[in-house]
């Protein structure tokens, strides 16, 4: 299956990337043979993938990385790079290719320390692949120092290095960086397209697939998780009950506490799954005996690992809260649609009784104020306000309307 098949509903973008991958292949072939490169090329050294959450920014970037590393013999016969089966494609898609480096925010930001080795690697030639590919999944989370490091690397890249940056919008990336990138914007996927993909690729029953796609409004990853993970469905059901639980101050405070506790439990679960294994592997790599003392001089390395794990837990908690706030926004959006006399494309039809009750009991103006309160909570979390304080302020605002 070609790598482009993963880009559901992004046919035009797939064509652009396939054409660039074909030209990239020609550039490498010309350089290897010592012949002049093609005069006109759709390939460039830096790309910026933008689009709403769930549109598949990282999927598109990784598919392009796989096509650039494709070693299928069909290329020599005119085939499009990106077969999906060869070793280059397979390892790039799995994230294990030696010449495809992925950078993602461990905490709420990508720090300069997280980028240092990757930037250094970007100036080297590919080890065994056709290109040195640097994929930055959360380019909007680059802080000032890490963004400046990326800017220097993008300004003067090595001949066979490609930067692939992913961000929600162009405005989320420094103007000096985005001006040096070719911009590709992904579209929001339709509910039908996401449901069809869940049925074909994940074997999910059509009714469950459509319900998950409709509830997440075209967000592929969230739809897949909602359709396959009972805990995700339970958590969503609890979030959608919140608007009916904020009728008094006690209910507001309790609902806020439960929401923050659920996010904390998510981050703790991730820590239990990842941190212990990561720590054991680091101890083994540094020569520490199991259950014994670590060699002298390794305390700093272990401290850095602990700091990284703490930042990751913080981000997981914030991401879990942000997902809940997104679902809450969708709930009030449905309330507003009912108040304005529309029942088209309701996302939360499984909570229609609650939607009807709130629609009858308040005005469209109050609903808009509640949506604004949720947005203000998200902004507060972005500014590192204590999660419980931010969520309590939101629940009180939801009560006031």
Coordinates of C-alpha atoms in Angstrom, one line a residue:
X1 CA 0.0 0.0 0.0
X2 CA 1.6 3.3 -1.0
X3 CA 2.4 5.7 1.8
X4 CA 0.0 8.3 0.3
X5 CA -3.0 6.0 1.1
X6 CA -2.6 7.2 4.7
X7 CA -3.6 10.7 3.8
X8 CA -7.3 10.3 3.9
X9 CA -9.2 13.1 2.2
X10 CA -6.0 15.0 1.2
X11 CA -5.8 14.0 -2.5
X12 CA -4.4 17.4 -3.7
X13 CA -1.7 17.5 -1.0
X14 CA -0.8 13.8 -1.8
X15 CA -0.2 14.8 -5.4
X16 CA 2.0 17.7 -4.5
X17 CA 4.1 15.5 -2.1
X18 CA 4.4 12.7 -4.6
X19 CA 5.6 15.1 -7.3
X20 CA 8.2 16.6 -4.9
X21 CA 9.3 13.1 -3.9
X22 CA 9.8 12.2 -7.6
X23 CA 11.9 15.3 -8.1
X24 CA 13.9 14.6 -4.9
X25 CA 14.6 11.1 -6.3
X26 CA 15.9 12.7 -9.5
X27 CA 18.1 15.1 -7.5
X28 CA 19.8 12.2 -5.6
X29 CA 20.2 10.2 -8.8
X30 CA 21.8 13.1 -10.6
X31 CA 24.2 13.8 -7.6
X32 CA 25.2 10.1 -7.5
X33 CA 25.8 9.9 -11.2
X34 CA 27.7 13.3 -11.2
X35 CA 25.3 14.8 -13.8
X36 CA 23.6 18.2 -13.6
X37 CA 20.5 18.4 -11.5
X38 CA 17.1 19.0 -13.1
X39 CA 16.5 22.6 -13.9
X40 CA 13.0 22.8 -12.4
X41 CA 12.2 20.9 -9.2
X42 CA 9.3 20.8 -6.9
X43 CA 11.6 19.7 -4.1
X44 CA 12.9 22.1 -1.4
X45 CA 14.8 21.8 1.8
X46 CA 12.1 22.9 4.3
X47 CA 8.4 22.2 4.5
X48 CA 5.7 23.5 6.9
X49 CA 2.6 21.3 7.3
X50 CA -0.4 23.1 8.9
X51 CA -4.0 22.2 9.6
X52 CA -6.5 21.7 12.3
X53 CA -6.1 19.0 15.0
X54 CA -6.8 15.6 13.6
X55 CA -6.2 16.5 10.0
X56 CA -3.1 14.4 9.8
X57 CA -0.2 16.9 9.8
X58 CA 2.3 14.4 11.2
X59 CA 0.9 11.5 9.1
X60 CA 1.5 13.6 6.0
X61 CA 5.0 14.6 7.0
X62 CA 6.0 11.0 7.9
X63 CA 4.5 9.7 4.6
X64 CA 6.7 12.3 2.8
X65 CA 9.7 11.2 4.8
X66 CA 9.1 7.6 3.8
X67 CA 8.8 8.5 0.1
X68 CA 12.1 10.4 0.3
X69 CA 13.8 7.3 1.8
X70 CA 12.0 4.8 -0.6
X71 CA 14.4 2.2 -2.1
X72 CA 11.9 0.3 -4.2
X73 CA 13.3 -0.9 -7.5
X74 CA 10.1 0.3 -9.2
X75 CA 11.5 3.8 -9.0
X76 CA 13.9 3.1 -11.8
X77 CA 10.9 2.0 -13.9
X78 CA 9.0 5.2 -13.4
X79 CA 7.2 4.3 -10.2
X80 CA 6.4 7.0 -7.7
X81 CA 8.6 6.9 -4.6
X82 CA 6.7 5.8 -1.5
X83 CA 5.8 2.2 -2.2
X84 CA 5.1 1.5 1.5
X85 CA 6.7 -2.0 1.4
X86 CA 10.5 -1.5 1.0
X87 CA 12.9 -1.2 3.9
X88 CA 13.2 2.6 3.5
X89 CA 9.4 3.2 3.6
X90 CA 8.8 0.7 6.4
X91 CA 11.4 2.0 8.8
X92 CA 10.5 5.6 8.1
X93 CA 6.9 5.0 8.9
X94 CA 7.7 3.1 12.1
X95 CA 10.1 5.8 13.2
X96 CA 13.2 3.6 13.3
X97 CA 15.0 4.8 10.1
X98 CA 18.5 6.0 11.0
X99 CA 18.2 9.1 8.8
X100 CA 14.7 10.2 9.9
X101 CA 14.9 12.1 13.2
X102 CA 11.7 13.0 15.0
X103 CA 11.4 15.8 17.6
X104 CA 8.3 16.2 19.7
X105 CA 7.7 18.3 22.8
X106 CA 8.4 16.3 25.9
X107 CA 6.8 19.0 28.1
X108 CA 4.9 22.1 27.2
X109 CA 7.9 23.4 25.1
X110 CA 10.6 22.0 22.9
X111 CA 13.7 23.2 24.7
X112 CA 17.1 24.0 23.1
X113 CA 18.5 20.9 24.8
X114 CA 15.9 18.8 23.0
X115 CA 17.0 20.2 19.7
X116 CA 20.8 20.3 20.1
X117 CA 21.8 16.8 18.9
X118 CA 19.1 16.9 16.1
X119 CA 20.4 20.2 14.7
X120 CA 23.9 18.9 14.8
X121 CA 22.8 15.8 12.9
X122 CA 21.0 17.9 10.3
X123 CA 24.4 19.2 9.1
X124 CA 25.7 15.7 8.3
X125 CA 25.2 13.5 5.3
X126 CA 22.7 10.6 5.4
X127 CA 24.2 7.5 7.0
X128 CA 22.5 4.9 4.7
X129 CA 19.4 6.6 3.4
X130 CA 18.8 9.0 0.5
X131 CA 18.0 12.1 2.6
X132 CA 18.6 13.3 6.1
X133 CA 15.1 14.1 7.3
X134 CA 14.3 16.1 10.4
X135 CA 10.6 15.9 11.5
X136 CA 9.5 18.4 14.1
X137 CA 6.0 17.3 15.3
X138 CA 5.2 20.3 17.5
X139 CA 6.9 23.3 15.8
X140 CA 4.5 25.6 17.6
X141 CA 6.1 24.5 20.9
X142 CA 9.6 25.7 20.0
X143 CA 10.7 28.2 22.5
X144 CA 13.0 31.2 21.6
X145 CA 16.3 29.3 21.9
X146 CA 15.2 26.2 20.2
X147 CA 13.5 28.2 17.4
X148 CA 16.7 30.1 16.8
X149 CA 18.6 26.8 16.5
X150 CA 16.1 25.6 13.9
X151 CA 16.3 28.9 12.0
X152 CA 20.1 28.6 11.6
X153 CA 19.8 25.0 10.4
X154 CA 17.0 25.9 7.9
X155 CA 18.9 29.0 6.6
X156 CA 22.0 27.0 5.6
X157 CA 21.0 23.3 5.4
X158 CA 23.2 20.5 4.2
X159 CA 22.7 19.5 0.5
X160 CA 20.6 16.4 1.3
X161 CA 18.8 17.5 4.5
X162 CA 15.1 18.1 4.6
X163 CA 13.2 19.8 7.5
X164 CA 9.5 18.9 8.0
X165 CA 7.8 21.1 10.5
X166 CA 4.2 20.5 11.7
X167 CA 2.1 23.2 13.4
X168 CA -1.6 24.1 13.7
X169 CA -1.3 27.3 11.6
X170 CA 1.3 29.4 9.9
X171 CA 1.0 32.0 12.6
X172 CA 2.2 29.5 15.2
X173 CA 5.7 29.5 13.6
X174 CA 8.3 32.3 13.7
X175 CA 8.0 34.4 10.5
X176 CA 11.7 34.0 9.9
X177 CA 11.3 30.2 9.9
X178 CA 8.1 29.9 7.9
X179 CA 9.4 32.3 5.2
X180 CA 12.0 29.7 4.4
X181 CA 9.5 26.8 4.2
X182 CA 7.1 25.6 1.5
X183 CA 3.7 25.7 3.1
X184 CA 1.1 22.9 2.8
X185 CA -2.2 23.2 4.5
X186 CA -4.3 20.1 5.4
X187 CA -8.1 20.2 5.3
X188 CA -10.5 19.1 8.0
X189 CA -11.6 15.6 7.2
X190 CA -15.3 14.9 6.7
X191 CA -17.1 12.6 9.1
X192 CA -17.8 10.2 6.3
X193 CA -14.2 10.0 5.3
X194 CA -13.0 9.3 8.9
X195 CA -15.7 6.7 9.4
X196 CA -14.8 4.9 6.1
X197 CA -11.2 4.8 7.2
X198 CA -12.0 3.3 10.6
X199 CA -14.1 0.6 8.9
X200 CA -11.5 -0.2 6.2
X201 CA -8.3 0.0 8.2
X202 CA -9.3 -0.8 11.7
X203 CA -12.1 -3.3 11.2
X204 CA -14.5 -1.2 13.3
X205 CA -18.3 -1.8 12.8
X206 CA -19.8 0.9 10.6
X207 CA -22.2 2.2 13.1
X208 CA -19.6 2.5 15.8
X209 CA -17.1 4.1 13.4
X210 CA -19.6 6.7 12.2
X211 CA -20.6 7.5 15.8
X212 CA -16.9 8.0 16.8
X213 CA -16.2 10.1 13.7
X214 CA -19.2 12.3 14.3
X215 CA -18.4 12.8 18.0
X216 CA -14.9 13.9 17.2
X217 CA -15.8 16.0 14.1
X218 CA -13.2 14.5 11.8
X219 CA -10.3 14.0 14.2
X220 CA -8.8 10.7 13.1
X221 CA -6.8 9.8 16.1
X222 CA -9.5 10.7 18.6
X223 CA -12.1 8.9 16.6
X224 CA -10.0 5.7 16.5
X225 CA -9.4 5.9 20.2
X226 CA -13.1 6.6 21.0
X227 CA -14.1 3.6 18.8
X228 CA -11.6 1.2 20.3
X229 CA -11.0 2.2 23.9
X230 CA -13.8 1.9 26.5
X231 CA -12.0 4.2 28.9
X232 CA -12.0 7.0 26.3
X233 CA -15.8 6.6 26.0
X234 CA -16.3 6.6 29.7
X235 CA -14.2 9.7 30.1
X236 CA -16.1 11.5 27.3
X237 CA -19.4 10.6 28.9
X238 CA -18.2 12.1 32.2
X239 CA -17.2 15.3 30.5
X240 CA -20.5 15.7 28.7
X241 CA -22.3 15.4 32.0
X242 CA -20.5 18.4 33.4
X243 CA -22.9 21.1 32.0
X244 CA -25.7 19.6 34.1
X245 CA -23.5 19.4 37.3
X246 CA -22.6 23.1 37.6
X247 CA -26.0 24.3 38.9
X248 CA -24.5 25.3 42.3
X249 CA -21.1 26.3 43.7
X250 CA -20.4 22.9 45.3
X251 CA -21.2 21.2 42.0
X252 CA -18.8 23.5 40.2
X253 CA -15.9 22.8 42.5
X254 CA -16.5 19.1 42.5
X255 CA -16.7 18.9 38.8
X256 CA -13.5 20.9 38.4
X257 CA -11.7 18.6 40.9
X258 CA -12.9 15.5 39.1
X259 CA -11.8 16.8 35.7
X260 CA -8.3 17.6 37.0
X261 CA -8.0 14.3 38.8
X262 CA -8.9 12.4 35.6
X263 CA -6.2 14.3 33.7
X264 CA -3.7 13.5 36.5
X265 CA -4.6 9.9 36.4
X266 CA -3.9 9.9 32.6
X267 CA -0.5 11.3 33.1
X268 CA 0.2 8.8 35.9
X269 CA -0.8 5.9 33.7
X270 CA 1.6 7.1 31.0
X271 CA 4.3 7.4 33.6
X272 CA 3.7 3.9 34.8
X273 CA 3.9 2.6 31.2
X274 CA 6.9 4.5 30.1
X275 CA 9.0 5.9 32.9
X276 CA 9.9 2.7 34.7
X277 CA 11.1 1.0 31.4
X278 CA 12.9 4.2 30.4
X279 CA 14.7 4.4 33.7
X280 CA 15.7 0.8 33.7
X281 CA 17.1 1.1 30.2
X282 CA 19.1 4.2 31.2
X283 CA 20.5 2.5 34.3
X284 CA 21.6 -0.5 32.2
X285 CA 23.2 1.7 29.6
X286 CA 25.1 3.6 32.3
X287 CA 26.3 0.3 33.8
X288 CA 24.2 0.4 37.0
X289 CA 23.5 -3.0 38.6
X290 CA 19.8 -3.9 39.0
X291 CA 18.7 -2.6 42.4
X292 CA 22.2 -1.4 43.2
X293 CA 24.1 1.8 43.1
X294 CA 24.8 3.8 40.0
X295 CA 28.4 4.3 38.9
X296 CA 30.0 7.5 39.9
X297 CA 29.4 10.5 37.7
X298 CA 26.0 9.4 36.4
X299 CA 23.8 11.3 38.8
X300 CA 23.5 14.2 36.4
X301 CA 22.3 12.0 33.6
X302 CA 19.7 10.4 35.8
X303 CA 18.5 13.8 37.0
X304 CA 18.1 15.0 33.4
X305 CA 16.0 11.9 32.7
X306 CA 13.8 12.6 35.8
X307 CA 13.3 16.2 34.6
X308 CA 12.3 15.0 31.2
X309 CA 9.8 12.6 32.7
X310 CA 8.3 15.3 34.9
X311 CA 7.9 17.6 31.9
X312 CA 6.2 14.8 30.0
X313 CA 3.8 14.1 32.8
X314 CA 2.9 17.8 32.9
X315 CA 2.2 17.9 29.2
X316 CA 0.1 14.7 29.3
X317 CA -2.0 16.3 32.0
X318 CA -2.4 19.5 30.0
X319 CA -3.2 17.5 26.8
X320 CA -5.8 15.5 28.7
X321 CA -7.5 18.6 30.0
X322 CA -7.3 20.2 26.6
X323 CA -9.1 17.2 25.1
X324 CA -11.9 17.5 27.7
X325 CA -12.2 21.2 27.0
X326 CA -12.5 20.5 23.3
X327 CA -15.3 18.0 23.9
X328 CA -17.0 20.5 26.2
X329 CA -16.8 23.2 23.5
X330 CA -18.4 20.8 21.0
X331 CA -21.2 20.2 23.5
X332 CA -22.0 23.9 23.8
X333 CA -21.6 24.3 20.1
X334 CA -24.5 21.8 19.7
X335 CA -26.5 23.6 22.3
X336 CA -26.1 26.8 20.3
X337 CA -27.1 25.1 17.1
X338 CA -30.3 23.9 18.7
X339 CA -31.0 27.4 20.1
X340 CA -30.6 28.8 16.6
X341 CA -33.0 26.2 15.2
X342 CA -30.5 23.9 13.5
X343 CA -30.1 20.2 14.0
X344 CA -27.6 19.6 11.2
X345 CA -24.3 17.9 12.0
X346 CA -24.8 17.7 15.7
X347 CA -21.7 16.0 17.2
X348 CA -23.2 14.8 20.5
X349 CA -26.4 13.1 19.5
X350 CA -25.8 10.5 22.3
X351 CA -26.4 13.4 24.8
X352 CA -29.3 14.9 23.0
X353 CA -31.5 15.0 26.1
X354 CA -29.0 17.2 27.9
X355 CA -28.5 19.3 24.8
X356 CA -32.3 20.0 24.6
X357 CA -32.5 20.8 28.3
X358 CA -29.7 23.4 28.2
X359 CA -31.0 24.8 24.9
X360 CA -34.4 25.4 26.4
X361 CA -33.0 26.8 29.7
X362 CA -30.7 29.4 28.4
X363 CA -30.2 31.9 25.6
X364 CA -27.7 31.9 22.7
X365 CA -25.9 34.8 24.3
X366 CA -25.3 32.8 27.5
X367 CA -24.1 29.8 25.4
X368 CA -21.6 32.0 23.6
X369 CA -20.3 33.3 27.0
X370 CA -19.9 29.7 28.1
X371 CA -17.9 28.9 25.0
X372 CA -15.7 32.0 25.7
X373 CA -15.2 30.7 29.3
X374 CA -13.8 27.4 28.0
X375 CA -11.5 29.3 25.6
X376 CA -10.3 31.4 28.5
X377 CA -9.5 28.3 30.5
X378 CA -7.4 26.9 27.6
X379 CA -5.5 30.2 27.4
X380 CA -4.9 30.1 31.2
X381 CA -3.5 26.6 30.9
X382 CA -1.2 27.7 28.1
X383 CA 0.1 30.4 30.5
X384 CA 0.8 27.7 33.1
X385 CA -1.9 28.8 35.5
X386 CA -2.5 26.0 38.1
X387 CA -4.9 23.5 36.4
X388 CA -7.4 23.4 39.3
X389 CA -7.7 27.2 39.6
X390 CA -8.2 27.5 35.8
X391 CA -10.8 24.8 35.7
X392 CA -12.6 26.1 38.8
X393 CA -12.9 29.5 37.2
X394 CA -14.3 27.9 34.1
X395 CA -16.9 25.9 35.9
X396 CA -18.1 28.9 37.9
X397 CA -18.4 30.8 34.6
X398 CA -20.4 27.9 33.1
X399 CA -22.8 28.2 36.0
X400 CA -23.2 32.0 35.6
X401 CA -23.8 31.8 31.9

